[in-house]
Amino acid sequence: MADHAQRLVQMLDELGRVTDEPGRLTRTFLSPAMERANLLVGGWMTEAGLAVHEDDAGNLVGRLASTARDAKTLLLGSHLDTVRNAGRFDGALGVLLPIVALAELRQRGVKLPFHIEILGFSEEEAVRFAGAYIGSKAYTGRLRASDLKLKDAGGHTLREVIESHSGRPFTPPKSAHRPGELLGYLEVHIEQGPVLEAKKLAVGVVSAIASQTRGRLTFQGKAGHAGTTPMNLRRDALAGAAEFVLSVEQVGRARPGLVATVGTIQVLGGAANVIPGEVALSLDVRHASDSACRAAVAELVRQAKQIARPRQLRCAWQPTIQHDATPCSPALTAQLASSVTAVQGKNLSLVSGAGHDAVILAALTPVAMLFVRCRDGLSHHPDEHAAPRDLAVALAVVIDFLQKLSVAKSR
Ligand code: GLV
Ligand code: MN
Ligand code: MN
């Protein structure tokens, strides 16, 4: 394996040890581990010749200025936060790979006729706050005052967390760039699914990112004594929620292309000897088609109410994330695909079921995404793995893409 691919593997390993939880990888918005991650990655950016700063929302920004006249900026990046007990590639790969690609181009003496910004977004996974993409929203001027009222599990608002981190008052910033000054945004990410592996390909390009709705559903019944309340007089919120979880699975299985998940469930004030009075659960629904995604959410909320009625429960639905499907830029993706074909011999185009910062960046500039095969299609799991030889292919693709874009822009 070439030296620069080897270096990328070492960096992924080292960053994968920066965690808030001993023994497993967890980095959440503005946590101590996120600060350490930004210091580590910022150091690597500096070594590669980039000027580095962190914005008030905790985004790490490395800029390599071109000396070319009227140069525009190409953005590359992904997120540095993780889910709980994460793998070490999700997000991190899209920040570290461009750093290594630039270091390699510098070694070859290549001067790019455009500025580069490498972005390590501070929050994509919605683990600490139930509204994903806080980092990329802040960077693109799409964070709203209402977002600042979101609360974490400790009851701290997003505003409080940001202000105590930066030590100054925070107002949602304007976009870091005007659309006219940008060439686009490229995000490299592990596929997090099994398609590339099945097709025996190291990399492929993304045509679009699926539509996604996430939210919180609560069932409210009545708490009571578990020893004295007869079964027929109970209003057990957890029994209703359990019935709903199975409905979600059934609807997900019955509709082609749909995925629907209850990922968390909380019994509020729960105890072994108390009938559950209130239960909150998360619902995450995705489909490549916006209308199919919306129809499934409407059907599931209807079913939740139907389940609640005979059990005399109240049921409330509060969406926290709603994104229509995001098409990648056909022009930028075609350029990326030509680099994939040059390096790998052939290209494959995939729809992403996972959300990515590219969803938010797409409102500002054309976006393209490169997917890298991962073992067993596994992600959001500590065994997440991308083979070093596949990382070498992805690096070669990004280097080729940057060089071809240089030639096109110098003309
Ligand atoms: C981000 O990882 C997502 O949930 O798609
Ligand atoms: Mn993820
Ligand atoms: Mn990710």
JSON list of N, CA, C and O and ligand atoms in Angstrom, two decimals, residues 79 83 90 124-126 132-133 189 192 209 212 214 284 286 321 352-356 379-380, ligand 1:
[
{"chain": "A", "resi": 79, "resn": "HIS", "atom": "N", "xyz": [-18.29, 14.86, 9.20]},
{"chain": "A", "resi": 79, "resn": "HIS", "atom": "CA", "xyz": [-18.45, 15.20, 10.62]},
{"chain": "A", "resi": 79, "resn": "HIS", "atom": "C", "xyz": [-17.45, 14.46, 11.50]},
{"chain": "A", "resi": 79, "resn": "HIS", "atom": "O", "xyz": [-17.02, 13.35, 11.17]},
{"chain": "A", "resi": 83, "resn": "VAL", "atom": "N", "xyz": [-21.93, 8.42, 16.78]},
{"chain": "A", "resi": 83, "resn": "VAL", "atom": "CA", "xyz": [-22.98, 7.83, 17.62]},
{"chain": "A", "resi": 83, "resn": "VAL", "atom": "C", "xyz": [-22.31, 7.23, 18.86]},
{"chain": "A", "resi": 83, "resn": "VAL", "atom": "O", "xyz": [-21.09, 7.30, 19.00]},
{"chain": "A", "resi": 90, "resn": "ASP", "atom": "N", "xyz": [-17.10, 6.37, 10.18]},
{"chain": "A", "resi": 90, "resn": "ASP", "atom": "CA", "xyz": [-18.28, 7.19, 9.89]},
{"chain": "A", "resi": 90, "resn": "ASP", "atom": "C", "xyz": [-17.96, 8.66, 10.21]},
{"chain": "A", "resi": 90, "resn": "ASP", "atom": "O", "xyz": [-17.75, 9.00, 11.37]},
{"chain": "A", "resi": 124, "resn": "GLU", "atom": "N", "xyz": [-23.43, 15.87, 13.53]},
{"chain": "A", "resi": 124, "resn": "GLU", "atom": "CA", "xyz": [-24.26, 15.37, 12.44]},
{"chain": "A", "resi": 124, "resn": "GLU", "atom": "C", "xyz": [-25.21, 14.31, 12.94]},
{"chain": "A", "resi": 124, "resn": "GLU", "atom": "O", "xyz": [-26.26, 14.09, 12.37]},
{"chain": "A", "resi": 125, "resn": "GLU", "atom": "N", "xyz": [-24.84, 13.64, 14.04]},
{"chain": "A", "resi": 125, "resn": "GLU", "atom": "CA", "xyz": [-25.54, 12.41, 14.42]},
{"chain": "A", "resi": 125, "resn": "GLU", "atom": "C", "xyz": [-26.77, 12.62, 15.29]},
{"chain": "A", "resi": 125, "resn": "GLU", "atom": "O", "xyz": [-27.52, 11.68, 15.54]},
{"chain": "A", "resi": 126, "resn": "ALA", "atom": "N", "xyz": [-26.99, 13.83, 15.79]},
{"chain": "A", "resi": 126, "resn": "ALA", "atom": "CA", "xyz": [-28.15, 14.10, 16.66]},
{"chain": "A", "resi": 126, "resn": "ALA", "atom": "C", "xyz": [-28.16, 13.22, 17.91]},
{"chain": "A", "resi": 126, "resn": "ALA", "atom": "O", "xyz": [-29.21, 12.79, 18.35]},
{"chain": "A", "resi": 132, "resn": "ALA", "atom": "N", "xyz": [-30.43, 16.94, 13.98]},
{"chain": "A", "resi": 132, "resn": "ALA", "atom": "CA", "xyz": [-29.13, 16.63, 13.38]},
{"chain": "A", "resi": 132, "resn": "ALA", "atom": "C", "xyz": [-28.57, 17.82, 12.61]},
{"chain": "A", "resi": 132, "resn": "ALA", "atom": "O", "xyz": [-29.28, 18.79, 12.35]},
{"chain": "A", "resi": 133, "resn": "TYR", "atom": "N", "xyz": [-27.30, 17.70, 12.23]},
{"chain": "A", "resi": 133, "resn": "TYR", "atom": "CA", "xyz": [-26.64, 18.65, 11.34]},
{"chain": "A", "resi": 133, "resn": "TYR", "atom": "C", "xyz": [-26.42, 20.03, 11.97]},
{"chain": "A", "resi": 133, "resn": "TYR", "atom": "O", "xyz": [-26.41, 21.03, 11.25]},
{"chain": "A", "resi": 189, "resn": "HIS", "atom": "N", "xyz": [-17.39, 9.14, 2.28]},
{"chain": "A", "resi": 189, "resn": "HIS", "atom": "CA", "xyz": [-18.02, 8.49, 3.42]},
{"chain": "A", "resi": 189, "resn": "HIS", "atom": "C", "xyz": [-18.03, 6.99, 3.18]},
{"chain": "A", "resi": 189, "resn": "HIS", "atom": "O", "xyz": [-18.12, 6.55, 2.04]},
{"chain": "A", "resi": 192, "resn": "GLN", "atom": "N", "xyz": [-21.86, 2.39, 4.47]},
{"chain": "A", "resi": 192, "resn": "GLN", "atom": "CA", "xyz": [-22.77, 2.02, 5.57]},
{"chain": "A", "resi": 192, "resn": "GLN", "atom": "C", "xyz": [-23.87, 1.08, 5.11]},
{"chain": "A", "resi": 192, "resn": "GLN", "atom": "O", "xyz": [-24.94, 1.00, 5.72]},
{"chain": "A", "resi": 209, "resn": "ILE", "atom": "N", "xyz": [-29.52, 11.42, -1.71]},
{"chain": "A", "resi": 209, "resn": "ILE", "atom": "CA", "xyz": [-29.61, 10.99, -0.31]},
{"chain": "A", "resi": 209, "resn": "ILE", "atom": "C", "xyz": [-31.10, 10.91, 0.05]},
{"chain": "A", "resi": 209, "resn": "ILE", "atom": "O", "xyz": [-31.87, 11.84, -0.24]},
{"chain": "A", "resi": 212, "resn": "GLN", "atom": "N", "xyz": [-35.86, 11.69, 4.79]},
{"chain": "A", "resi": 212, "resn": "GLN", "atom": "CA", "xyz": [-35.80, 11.20, 6.17]},
{"chain": "A", "resi": 212, "resn": "GLN", "atom": "C", "xyz": [-36.69, 12.02, 7.09]},
{"chain": "A", "resi": 212, "resn": "GLN", "atom": "O", "xyz": [-36.70, 13.25, 7.03]},
{"chain": "A", "resi": 214, "resn": "ARG", "atom": "N", "xyz": [-37.55, 12.15, 11.31]},
{"chain": "A", "resi": 214, "resn": "ARG", "atom": "CA", "xyz": [-37.28, 11.60, 12.64]},
{"chain": "A", "resi": 214, "resn": "ARG", "atom": "C", "xyz": [-38.10, 12.40, 13.63]},
{"chain": "A", "resi": 214, "resn": "ARG", "atom": "O", "xyz": [-38.35, 13.58, 13.43]},
{"chain": "A", "resi": 284, "resn": "ASP", "atom": "N", "xyz": [-37.73, 6.83, 13.32]},
{"chain": "A", "resi": 284, "resn": "ASP", "atom": "CA", "xyz": [-36.89, 7.28, 12.19]},
{"chain": "A", "resi": 284, "resn": "ASP", "atom": "C", "xyz": [-37.40, 6.53, 10.95]},
{"chain": "A", "resi": 284, "resn": "ASP", "atom": "O", "xyz": [-37.45, 5.30, 10.94]},
{"chain": "A", "resi": 286, "resn": "ARG", "atom": "N", "xyz": [-37.31, 6.38, 6.57]},
{"chain": "A", "resi": 286, "resn": "ARG", "atom": "CA", "xyz": [-36.57, 6.84, 5.37]},
{"chain": "A", "resi": 286, "resn": "ARG", "atom": "C", "xyz": [-37.04, 6.11, 4.11]},
{"chain": "A", "resi": 286, "resn": "ARG", "atom": "O", "xyz": [-37.40, 4.93, 4.17]},
{"chain": "A", "resi": 321, "resn": "ILE", "atom": "N", "xyz": [-36.75, 16.04, 12.82]},
{"chain": "A", "resi": 321, "resn": "ILE", "atom": "CA", "xyz": [-35.96, 16.17, 11.59]},
{"chain": "A", "resi": 321, "resn": "ILE", "atom": "C", "xyz": [-36.85, 15.82, 10.42]},
{"chain": "A", "resi": 321, "resn": "ILE", "atom": "O", "xyz": [-37.53, 14.78, 10.45]},
{"chain": "A", "resi": 352, "resn": "SER", "atom": "N", "xyz": [-28.11, 6.97, -1.17]},
{"chain": "A", "resi": 352, "resn": "SER", "atom": "CA", "xyz": [-27.71, 6.83, 0.23]},
{"chain": "A", "resi": 352, "resn": "SER", "atom": "C", "xyz": [-28.93, 6.78, 1.13]},
{"chain": "A", "resi": 352, "resn": "SER", "atom": "O", "xyz": [-29.73, 7.73, 1.15]},
{"chain": "A", "resi": 353, "resn": "GLY", "atom": "N", "xyz": [-29.05, 5.72, 1.91]},
{"chain": "A", "resi": 353, "resn": "GLY", "atom": "CA", "xyz": [-30.13, 5.66, 2.91]},
{"chain": "A", "resi": 353, "resn": "GLY", "atom": "C", "xyz": [-29.76, 6.43, 4.16]},
{"chain": "A", "resi": 353, "resn": "GLY", "atom": "O", "xyz": [-30.62, 6.81, 4.95]},
{"chain": "A", "resi": 354, "resn": "ALA", "atom": "N", "xyz": [-28.46, 6.64, 4.37]},
{"chain": "A", "resi": 354, "resn": "ALA", "atom": "CA", "xyz": [-28.00, 7.40, 5.53]},
{"chain": "A", "resi": 354, "resn": "ALA", "atom": "C", "xyz": [-28.02, 8.88, 5.23]},
{"chain": "A", "resi": 354, "resn": "ALA", "atom": "O", "xyz": [-27.87, 9.29, 4.08]},
{"chain": "A", "resi": 355, "resn": "GLY", "atom": "N", "xyz": [-28.21, 9.69, 6.25]},
{"chain": "A", "resi": 355, "resn": "GLY", "atom": "CA", "xyz": [-28.12, 11.14, 6.10]},
{"chain": "A", "resi": 355, "resn": "GLY", "atom": "C", "xyz": [-26.66, 11.58, 6.15]},
{"chain": "A", "resi": 355, "resn": "GLY", "atom": "O", "xyz": [-25.82, 10.89, 6.73]},
{"chain": "A", "resi": 356, "resn": "HIS", "atom": "N", "xyz": [-26.37, 12.70, 5.53]},
{"chain": "A", "resi": 356, "resn": "HIS", "atom": "CA", "xyz": [-24.99, 13.22, 5.51]},
{"chain": "A", "resi": 356, "resn": "HIS", "atom": "C", "xyz": [-25.02, 14.74, 5.54]},
{"chain": "A", "resi": 356, "resn": "HIS", "atom": "O", "xyz": [-26.01, 15.35, 5.13]},
{"chain": "A", "resi": 379, "resn": "SER", "atom": "N", "xyz": [-22.26, -0.40, 9.92]},
{"chain": "A", "resi": 379, "resn": "SER", "atom": "CA", "xyz": [-21.89, 0.93, 10.42]},
{"chain": "A", "resi": 379, "resn": "SER", "atom": "C", "xyz": [-22.68, 1.20, 11.69]},
{"chain": "A", "resi": 379, "resn": "SER", "atom": "O", "xyz": [-23.59, 0.45, 12.04]},
{"chain": "A", "resi": 380, "resn": "HIS", "atom": "N", "xyz": [-22.36, 2.30, 12.37]},
{"chain": "A", "resi": 380, "resn": "HIS", "atom": "CA", "xyz": [-22.92, 2.60, 13.69]},
{"chain": "A", "resi": 380, "resn": "HIS", "atom": "C", "xyz": [-22.70, 1.40, 14.61]},
{"chain": "A", "resi": 380, "resn": "HIS", "atom": "O", "xyz": [-23.58, 0.98, 15.37]},
{"chain": "B", "resi": 1, "resn": "GLV", "atom": "C1", "xyz": [-26.55, 9.42, 10.13]},
{"chain": "B", "resi": 1, "resn": "GLV", "atom": "O1", "xyz": [-25.65, 8.66, 10.43]},
{"chain": "B", "resi": 1, "resn": "GLV", "atom": "C2", "xyz": [-27.86, 8.88, 9.85]},
{"chain": "B", "resi": 1, "resn": "GLV", "atom": "O2", "xyz": [-28.60, 8.59, 10.80]},
{"chain": "B", "resi": 1, "resn": "GLV", "atom": "O3", "xyz": [-28.17, 8.66, 8.68]}
]
